[in-house]
Amino acid sequence: DTGVSQDPRHKITKRGQNVTFRCDPISEHNRLYWYRQTLGQGPEFLTYFQNEAQLEKSRLLSDRFSAERPKGSFSTLEIQRTEQGDSAMYLCASSLGWARGSYNEQFFGPGTRLTVL
Amino acid sequence: TQLLEQSPQFLSIQEGENLTVYCNSSSVFSSLQWYRQEPGEGPVLLVTVVTGGEVKKLKRLTFQFGDARKDSSLHITAAQPGDTGLYLCAGLFAGGTSYGKLTFGQGTILTVHP
């Protein structure tokens, strides 16, 4: 399977703990996005990478959140000192941008469901 | 703030019926994508529309992009139980400095009863 993969699929943690999620994009995609989705809502943008550079961050991304894409391939999203309000589905997407006839179609992974107790 | 309104929020219909989902904004889209999402999974891309007035068909699904590129619709003919799911529209707004982040509608939860 050559789609976007995310790990873990589910994470249950206690308030105050740190968690880290991983995303592996489609191999030839240079753009990578993180979104967050809560129940009954559409996904909301968190941050964007082009290759290894983090070029945009949403105001939703507080100081407790950090994302990296060290070699322009996989990405990690870390949440420090988790709060109950962080409970959500964290989605990763990748795209080719506007190269090779693409219109920046974003392909999503299966998500990581975070529950903070 | 650029908003994207999707309606209706819920649709519950019988197998064989037709339905339409709407996606509207006061701002112009560079492109608009429709996704379908199953519970516990990520959204799956159905179609991308980029040209005003464009119509695309995917089996029983018809997608239309408004002439002014501010609205879009998804029409399903003869719905089947397998069409059940969350349908999301997501737009890339024209202009601005965004690097291609998508703005999503709230989604339409479709349930098709056998």
PDB file of C-alpha atoms in Angstrom:
ATOM      1  CA  ASP A   1       0.000   0.000   0.000  1.00  0.00           C
ATOM      2  CA  THR A   2       1.519   3.330  -1.027  1.00  0.00           C
ATOM      3  CA  GLY A   3      -0.935   5.697   0.648  1.00  0.00           C
ATOM      4  CA  VAL A   4      -0.392   7.965   3.636  1.00  0.00           C
ATOM      5  CA  SER A   5       0.167   6.030   6.851  1.00  0.00           C
ATOM      6  CA  GLN A   6      -0.134   7.199  10.443  1.00  0.00           C
ATOM      7  CA  ASP A   7       0.974   5.654  13.696  1.00  0.00           C
ATOM      8  CA  PRO A   8      -0.462   4.946  16.183  1.00  0.00           C
ATOM      9  CA  ARG A   9      -4.100   4.673  15.111  1.00  0.00           C
ATOM     10  CA  HIS A  10      -5.315   5.158  18.660  1.00  0.00           C
ATOM     11  CA  LYS A  11      -3.705   6.738  21.713  1.00  0.00           C
ATOM     12  CA  ILE A  12      -5.160   7.012  25.200  1.00  0.00           C
ATOM     13  CA  THR A  13      -3.208   9.134  27.644  1.00  0.00           C
ATOM     14  CA  LYS A  14      -3.634  10.871  30.947  1.00  0.00           C
ATOM     15  CA  ARG A  15      -3.816  14.637  31.212  1.00  0.00           C
ATOM     16  CA  GLY A  16      -0.368  16.156  31.523  1.00  0.00           C
ATOM     17  CA  GLN A  17       1.452  13.442  29.571  1.00  0.00           C
ATOM     18  CA  ASN A  18       3.308  14.017  26.304  1.00  0.00           C
ATOM     19  CA  VAL A  19       2.341  12.200  23.119  1.00  0.00           C
ATOM     20  CA  THR A  20       3.949  11.927  19.686  1.00  0.00           C
ATOM     21  CA  PHE A  21       2.332  10.900  16.419  1.00  0.00           C
ATOM     22  CA  ARG A  22       4.025   9.894  13.185  1.00  0.00           C
ATOM     23  CA  CYS A  23       2.969  10.402   9.574  1.00  0.00           C
ATOM     24  CA  ASP A  24       4.525   8.809   6.500  1.00  0.00           C
ATOM     25  CA  PRO A  25       3.349  10.605   3.344  1.00  0.00           C
ATOM     26  CA  ILE A  26       3.068   9.245  -0.192  1.00  0.00           C
ATOM     27  CA  SER A  27       6.694   8.890  -1.239  1.00  0.00           C
ATOM     28  CA  GLU A  28       6.882  11.427  -4.082  1.00  0.00           C
ATOM     29  CA  HIS A  29       4.813  14.098  -2.275  1.00  0.00           C
ATOM     30  CA  ASN A  30       6.817  17.089  -1.068  1.00  0.00           C
ATOM     31  CA  ARG A  31       3.967  18.777   0.806  1.00  0.00           C
ATOM     32  CA  LEU A  32       2.660  17.519   4.120  1.00  0.00           C
ATOM     33  CA  TYR A  33      -0.242  18.867   6.189  1.00  0.00           C
ATOM     34  CA  TRP A  34      -1.562  18.195   9.691  1.00  0.00           C
ATOM     35  CA  TYR A  35      -5.248  18.706  10.514  1.00  0.00           C
ATOM     36  CA  ARG A  36      -7.335  18.126  13.619  1.00  0.00           C
ATOM     37  CA  GLN A  37     -10.930  16.897  13.575  1.00  0.00           C
ATOM     38  CA  THR A  38     -13.355  16.833  16.492  1.00  0.00           C
ATOM     39  CA  LEU A  39     -16.653  14.961  16.532  1.00  0.00           C
ATOM     40  CA  GLY A  40     -19.266  16.450  14.250  1.00  0.00           C
ATOM     41  CA  GLN A  41     -16.853  18.880  12.602  1.00  0.00           C
ATOM     42  CA  GLY A  42     -14.777  19.016   9.465  1.00  0.00           C
ATOM     43  CA  PRO A  43     -10.971  18.888   9.783  1.00  0.00           C
ATOM     44  CA  GLU A  44      -9.166  22.098  10.790  1.00  0.00           C
ATOM     45  CA  PHE A  45      -5.726  23.007   9.507  1.00  0.00           C
ATOM     46  CA  LEU A  46      -2.841  22.886  11.983  1.00  0.00           C
ATOM     47  CA  THR A  47       0.426  23.160  10.047  1.00  0.00           C
ATOM     48  CA  TYR A  48       2.113  22.646   6.687  1.00  0.00           C
ATOM     49  CA  PHE A  49       5.544  21.502   5.483  1.00  0.00           C
ATOM     50  CA  GLN A  50       7.155  21.814   2.095  1.00  0.00           C
ATOM     51  CA  ASN A  51       9.992  19.327   2.146  1.00  0.00           C
ATOM     52  CA  GLU A  52      11.607  19.858   5.568  1.00  0.00           C
ATOM     53  CA  ALA A  53      10.529  23.495   5.982  1.00  0.00           C
ATOM     54  CA  GLN A  54       7.529  24.300   8.166  1.00  0.00           C
ATOM     55  CA  LEU A  55       5.967  27.168   6.239  1.00  0.00           C
ATOM     56  CA  GLU A  56       2.640  27.785   7.932  1.00  0.00           C
ATOM     57  CA  LYS A  57       1.133  27.246  11.376  1.00  0.00           C
ATOM     58  CA  SER A  58      -2.433  27.814  12.499  1.00  0.00           C
ATOM     59  CA  ARG A  59      -3.279  29.834  15.578  1.00  0.00           C
ATOM     60  CA  LEU A  60      -4.823  26.569  16.798  1.00  0.00           C
ATOM     61  CA  LEU A  61      -1.291  25.259  17.257  1.00  0.00           C
ATOM     62  CA  SER A  62      -0.464  26.386  20.777  1.00  0.00           C
ATOM     63  CA  ASP A  63       3.038  26.366  22.282  1.00  0.00           C
ATOM     64  CA  ARG A  64       2.369  22.843  23.535  1.00  0.00           C
ATOM     65  CA  PHE A  65       2.286  21.554  19.969  1.00  0.00           C
ATOM     66  CA  SER A  66       5.376  21.027  17.844  1.00  0.00           C
ATOM     67  CA  ALA A  67       5.776  19.401  14.461  1.00  0.00           C
ATOM     68  CA  GLU A  68       8.868  18.350  12.560  1.00  0.00           C
ATOM     69  CA  ARG A  69       9.772  16.852   9.204  1.00  0.00           C
ATOM     70  CA  PRO A  70      13.510  16.400   9.639  1.00  0.00           C
ATOM     71  CA  LYS A  71      14.483  14.928   6.273  1.00  0.00           C
ATOM     72  CA  GLY A  72      11.521  15.987   4.209  1.00  0.00           C
ATOM     73  CA  SER A  73       9.986  12.538   4.423  1.00  0.00           C
ATOM     74  CA  PHE A  74       8.053  11.432   7.524  1.00  0.00           C
ATOM     75  CA  SER A  75       6.702  13.957  10.022  1.00  0.00           C
ATOM     76  CA  THR A  76       6.021  13.904  13.749  1.00  0.00           C
ATOM     77  CA  LEU A  77       3.498  15.897  15.759  1.00  0.00           C
ATOM     78  CA  GLU A  78       4.162  16.176  19.484  1.00  0.00           C
ATOM     79  CA  ILE A  79       1.739  17.456  22.094  1.00  0.00           C
ATOM     80  CA  GLN A  80       3.229  18.301  25.470  1.00  0.00           C
ATOM     81  CA  ARG A  81       1.282  18.424  28.731  1.00  0.00           C
ATOM     82  CA  THR A  82      -1.886  17.126  27.091  1.00  0.00           C
ATOM     83  CA  GLU A  83      -5.262  18.545  28.081  1.00  0.00           C
ATOM     84  CA  GLN A  84      -8.713  17.011  27.741  1.00  0.00           C
ATOM     85  CA  GLY A  85      -9.481  19.555  25.027  1.00  0.00           C
ATOM     86  CA  ASP A  86      -6.753  17.973  22.895  1.00  0.00           C
ATOM     87  CA  SER A  87      -8.910  14.869  22.430  1.00  0.00           C
ATOM     88  CA  ALA A  88      -9.549  14.635  18.691  1.00  0.00           C
ATOM     89  CA  MET A  89      -8.629  12.819  15.491  1.00  0.00           C
ATOM     90  CA  TYR A  90      -5.278  14.036  14.161  1.00  0.00           C
ATOM     91  CA  LEU A  91      -5.073  13.698  10.401  1.00  0.00           C
ATOM     92  CA  CYS A  92      -2.070  13.913   8.130  1.00  0.00           C
ATOM     93  CA  ALA A  93      -2.295  14.618   4.404  1.00  0.00           C
ATOM     94  CA  SER A  94       0.236  14.872   1.614  1.00  0.00           C
ATOM     95  CA  SER A  95       0.210  16.375  -1.868  1.00  0.00           C
ATOM     96  CA  LEU A  96       2.287  17.181  -4.951  1.00  0.00           C
ATOM     97  CA  GLY A  97       1.266  20.809  -4.830  1.00  0.00           C
ATOM     98  CA  TRP A  98       0.700  22.180  -8.309  1.00  0.00           C
ATOM     99  CA  ALA A  99       3.372  20.099 -10.000  1.00  0.00           C
ATOM    100  CA  ARG A 100       2.737  17.656 -12.848  1.00  0.00           C
ATOM    101  CA  GLY A 101      -0.842  18.758 -13.501  1.00  0.00           C
ATOM    102  CA  SER A 102      -1.877  18.411  -9.861  1.00  0.00           C
ATOM    103  CA  TYR A 103      -4.212  20.918  -8.211  1.00  0.00           C
ATOM    104  CA  ASN A 104      -2.763  20.300  -4.771  1.00  0.00           C
ATOM    105  CA  GLU A 105      -5.122  17.392  -4.177  1.00  0.00           C
ATOM    106  CA  GLN A 106      -4.495  16.280  -0.610  1.00  0.00           C
ATOM    107  CA  PHE A 107      -4.566  12.599   0.270  1.00  0.00           C
ATOM    108  CA  PHE A 108      -5.266  11.764   3.867  1.00  0.00           C
ATOM    109  CA  GLY A 109      -4.014   9.060   6.160  1.00  0.00           C
ATOM    110  CA  PRO A 110      -6.303   7.058   8.456  1.00  0.00           C
ATOM    111  CA  GLY A 111      -5.707   9.412  11.377  1.00  0.00           C
ATOM    112  CA  THR A 112      -4.659   9.013  14.996  1.00  0.00           C
ATOM    113  CA  ARG A 113      -7.497   9.119  17.514  1.00  0.00           C
ATOM    114  CA  LEU A 114      -6.280  10.766  20.729  1.00  0.00           C
ATOM    115  CA  THR A 115      -8.212  10.441  23.962  1.00  0.00           C
ATOM    116  CA  VAL A 116      -6.987  12.418  26.967  1.00  0.00           C
ATOM    117  CA  LEU A 117      -8.404  11.213  30.269  1.00  0.00           C
TER     118      LEU A 117
ATOM    119  CA  THR B   1     -11.988  34.626   8.162  1.00  0.00           C
ATOM    120  CA  GLN B   2     -13.004  32.625   5.099  1.00  0.00           C
ATOM    121  CA  LEU B   3     -15.876  30.288   5.878  1.00  0.00           C
ATOM    122  CA  LEU B   4     -17.349  27.421   3.973  1.00  0.00           C
ATOM    123  CA  GLU B   5     -20.938  26.483   4.763  1.00  0.00           C
ATOM    124  CA  GLN B   6     -22.177  23.008   3.996  1.00  0.00           C
ATOM    125  CA  SER B   7     -25.810  21.886   4.098  1.00  0.00           C
ATOM    126  CA  PRO B   8     -27.689  19.961   5.151  1.00  0.00           C
ATOM    127  CA  GLN B   9     -25.834  18.718   8.192  1.00  0.00           C
ATOM    128  CA  PHE B  10     -27.828  15.472   8.304  1.00  0.00           C
ATOM    129  CA  LEU B  11     -29.646  13.484   5.616  1.00  0.00           C
ATOM    130  CA  SER B  12     -31.595  10.298   6.253  1.00  0.00           C
ATOM    131  CA  ILE B  13     -33.172   8.773   3.158  1.00  0.00           C
ATOM    132  CA  GLN B  14     -34.440   5.499   1.716  1.00  0.00           C
ATOM    133  CA  GLU B  15     -32.542   3.454  -0.812  1.00  0.00           C
ATOM    134  CA  GLY B  16     -33.277   4.639  -4.343  1.00  0.00           C
ATOM    135  CA  GLU B  17     -33.914   8.274  -3.481  1.00  0.00           C
ATOM    136  CA  ASN B  18     -31.909  11.178  -4.888  1.00  0.00           C
ATOM    137  CA  LEU B  19     -30.167  13.808  -2.784  1.00  0.00           C
ATOM    138  CA  THR B  20     -28.111  16.981  -3.094  1.00  0.00           C
ATOM    139  CA  VAL B  21     -25.506  18.437  -0.738  1.00  0.00           C
ATOM    140  CA  TYR B  22     -24.508  22.091  -0.994  1.00  0.00           C
ATOM    141  CA  CYS B  23     -21.297  23.930  -0.245  1.00  0.00           C
ATOM    142  CA  ASN B  24     -21.231  27.751  -0.212  1.00  0.00           C
ATOM    143  CA  SER B  25     -18.885  30.593   0.525  1.00  0.00           C
ATOM    144  CA  SER B  26     -18.786  34.352   0.043  1.00  0.00           C
ATOM    145  CA  SER B  27     -15.190  34.033  -1.210  1.00  0.00           C
ATOM    146  CA  VAL B  28     -13.869  32.622  -4.473  1.00  0.00           C
ATOM    147  CA  PHE B  29     -12.238  29.198  -4.528  1.00  0.00           C
ATOM    148  CA  SER B  30      -9.137  28.367  -6.536  1.00  0.00           C
ATOM    149  CA  SER B  31     -10.282  24.777  -6.360  1.00  0.00           C
ATOM    150  CA  LEU B  32     -12.706  22.694  -4.382  1.00  0.00           C
ATOM    151  CA  GLN B  33     -12.517  19.066  -3.344  1.00  0.00           C
ATOM    152  CA  TRP B  34     -15.155  16.628  -2.154  1.00  0.00           C
ATOM    153  CA  TYR B  35     -14.257  13.863   0.291  1.00  0.00           C
ATOM    154  CA  ARG B  36     -16.098  10.935   1.843  1.00  0.00           C
ATOM    155  CA  GLN B  37     -15.181   9.772   5.332  1.00  0.00           C
ATOM    156  CA  GLU B  38     -16.074   6.581   7.172  1.00  0.00           C
ATOM    157  CA  PRO B  39     -16.155   6.477  10.997  1.00  0.00           C
ATOM    158  CA  GLY B  40     -12.660   6.137  12.443  1.00  0.00           C
ATOM    159  CA  GLU B  41     -10.962   6.669   9.069  1.00  0.00           C
ATOM    160  CA  GLY B  42      -9.447   9.573   7.187  1.00  0.00           C
ATOM    161  CA  PRO B  43     -11.265  11.415   4.372  1.00  0.00           C
ATOM    162  CA  VAL B  44     -11.034   9.831   0.927  1.00  0.00           C
ATOM    163  CA  LEU B  45     -10.827  12.173  -2.051  1.00  0.00           C
ATOM    164  CA  LEU B  46     -13.742  11.858  -4.500  1.00  0.00           C
ATOM    165  CA  VAL B  47     -13.176  14.725  -6.934  1.00  0.00           C
ATOM    166  CA  THR B  48     -11.472  18.080  -7.508  1.00  0.00           C
ATOM    167  CA  VAL B  49     -13.186  20.898  -9.439  1.00  0.00           C
ATOM    168  CA  VAL B  50     -11.262  23.949 -10.593  1.00  0.00           C
ATOM    169  CA  THR B  51     -13.153  25.642 -13.457  1.00  0.00           C
ATOM    170  CA  GLY B  52     -16.314  27.714 -12.971  1.00  0.00           C
ATOM    171  CA  GLY B  53     -19.360  25.839 -14.304  1.00  0.00           C
ATOM    172  CA  GLU B  54     -17.496  22.542 -14.325  1.00  0.00           C
ATOM    173  CA  VAL B  55     -19.492  19.321 -13.954  1.00  0.00           C
ATOM    174  CA  LYS B  56     -17.860  15.999 -13.097  1.00  0.00           C
ATOM    175  CA  LYS B  57     -19.491  12.616 -12.773  1.00  0.00           C
ATOM    176  CA  LEU B  58     -18.359   9.646 -10.751  1.00  0.00           C
ATOM    177  CA  LYS B  59     -20.823   6.793 -11.335  1.00  0.00           C
ATOM    178  CA  ARG B  60     -24.025   7.927  -9.566  1.00  0.00           C
ATOM    179  CA  LEU B  61     -22.371  11.045  -8.113  1.00  0.00           C
ATOM    180  CA  THR B  62     -22.475  14.370  -9.969  1.00  0.00           C
ATOM    181  CA  PHE B  63     -20.349  17.300  -8.802  1.00  0.00           C
ATOM    182  CA  GLN B  64     -20.945  20.852  -9.975  1.00  0.00           C
ATOM    183  CA  PHE B  65     -18.828  23.963  -9.468  1.00  0.00           C
ATOM    184  CA  GLY B  66     -20.638  27.298  -9.581  1.00  0.00           C
ATOM    185  CA  ASP B  67     -19.900  29.732 -12.396  1.00  0.00           C
ATOM    186  CA  ALA B  68     -18.454  32.239  -9.935  1.00  0.00           C
ATOM    187  CA  ARG B  69     -16.461  29.523  -8.134  1.00  0.00           C
ATOM    188  CA  LYS B  70     -18.105  30.376  -4.809  1.00  0.00           C
ATOM    189  CA  ASP B  71     -20.310  27.312  -4.476  1.00  0.00           C
ATOM    190  CA  SER B  72     -20.507  23.643  -5.325  1.00  0.00           C
ATOM    191  CA  SER B  73     -22.974  20.790  -5.100  1.00  0.00           C
ATOM    192  CA  LEU B  74     -22.886  17.027  -4.887  1.00  0.00           C
ATOM    193  CA  HIS B  75     -25.866  15.129  -6.281  1.00  0.00           C
ATOM    194  CA  ILE B  76     -26.330  11.399  -5.705  1.00  0.00           C
ATOM    195  CA  THR B  77     -28.792   9.524  -7.887  1.00  0.00           C
ATOM    196  CA  ALA B  78     -30.545   6.396  -6.627  1.00  0.00           C
ATOM    197  CA  ALA B  79     -28.711   6.306  -3.314  1.00  0.00           C
ATOM    198  CA  GLN B  80     -27.602   2.954  -1.951  1.00  0.00           C
ATOM    199  CA  PRO B  81     -26.788   1.877   1.640  1.00  0.00           C
ATOM    200  CA  GLY B  82     -23.121   1.776   0.623  1.00  0.00           C
ATOM    201  CA  ASP B  83     -23.263   5.560   0.101  1.00  0.00           C
ATOM    202  CA  THR B  84     -23.729   6.053   3.844  1.00  0.00           C
ATOM    203  CA  GLY B  85     -20.978   8.201   5.331  1.00  0.00           C
ATOM    204  CA  LEU B  86     -19.759  11.712   6.050  1.00  0.00           C
ATOM    205  CA  TYR B  87     -19.389  13.900   2.963  1.00  0.00           C
ATOM    206  CA  LEU B  88     -17.039  16.862   3.228  1.00  0.00           C
ATOM    207  CA  CYS B  89     -16.371  19.730   0.881  1.00  0.00           C
ATOM    208  CA  ALA B  90     -13.022  21.468   1.200  1.00  0.00           C
ATOM    209  CA  GLY B  91     -11.950  24.618  -0.563  1.00  0.00           C
ATOM    210  CA  LEU B  92      -8.695  26.276  -1.402  1.00  0.00           C
ATOM    211  CA  PHE B  93      -9.444  29.984  -1.395  1.00  0.00           C
ATOM    212  CA  ALA B  94      -8.059  32.199  -4.147  1.00  0.00           C
ATOM    213  CA  GLY B  95      -5.543  34.871  -3.224  1.00  0.00           C
ATOM    214  CA  GLY B  96      -4.001  35.277   0.193  1.00  0.00           C
ATOM    215  CA  THR B  97      -0.747  33.772   1.379  1.00  0.00           C
ATOM    216  CA  SER B  98      -1.877  30.254   2.215  1.00  0.00           C
ATOM    217  CA  TYR B  99       0.332  27.471   0.984  1.00  0.00           C
ATOM    218  CA  GLY B 100      -2.613  25.338   0.053  1.00  0.00           C
ATOM    219  CA  LYS B 101      -4.350  24.595   3.327  1.00  0.00           C
ATOM    220  CA  LEU B 102      -7.893  23.379   2.865  1.00  0.00           C
ATOM    221  CA  THR B 103     -10.869  24.964   4.589  1.00  0.00           C
ATOM    222  CA  PHE B 104     -13.486  22.319   5.289  1.00  0.00           C
ATOM    223  CA  GLY B 105     -17.212  22.534   5.627  1.00  0.00           C
ATOM    224  CA  GLN B 106     -18.878  21.020   8.685  1.00  0.00           C
ATOM    225  CA  GLY B 107     -19.821  17.917   6.710  1.00  0.00           C
ATOM    226  CA  THR B 108     -23.048  16.141   5.800  1.00  0.00           C
ATOM    227  CA  ILE B 109     -23.822  12.867   7.539  1.00  0.00           C
ATOM    228  CA  LEU B 110     -25.726  10.734   5.030  1.00  0.00           C
ATOM    229  CA  THR B 111     -27.624   7.626   6.081  1.00  0.00           C
ATOM    230  CA  VAL B 112     -29.253   5.502   3.390  1.00  0.00           C
ATOM    231  CA  HIS B 113     -31.744   2.962   4.731  1.00  0.00           C
ATOM    232  CA  PRO B 114     -32.320  -0.292   2.812  1.00  0.00           C
TER     233      PRO B 114
END
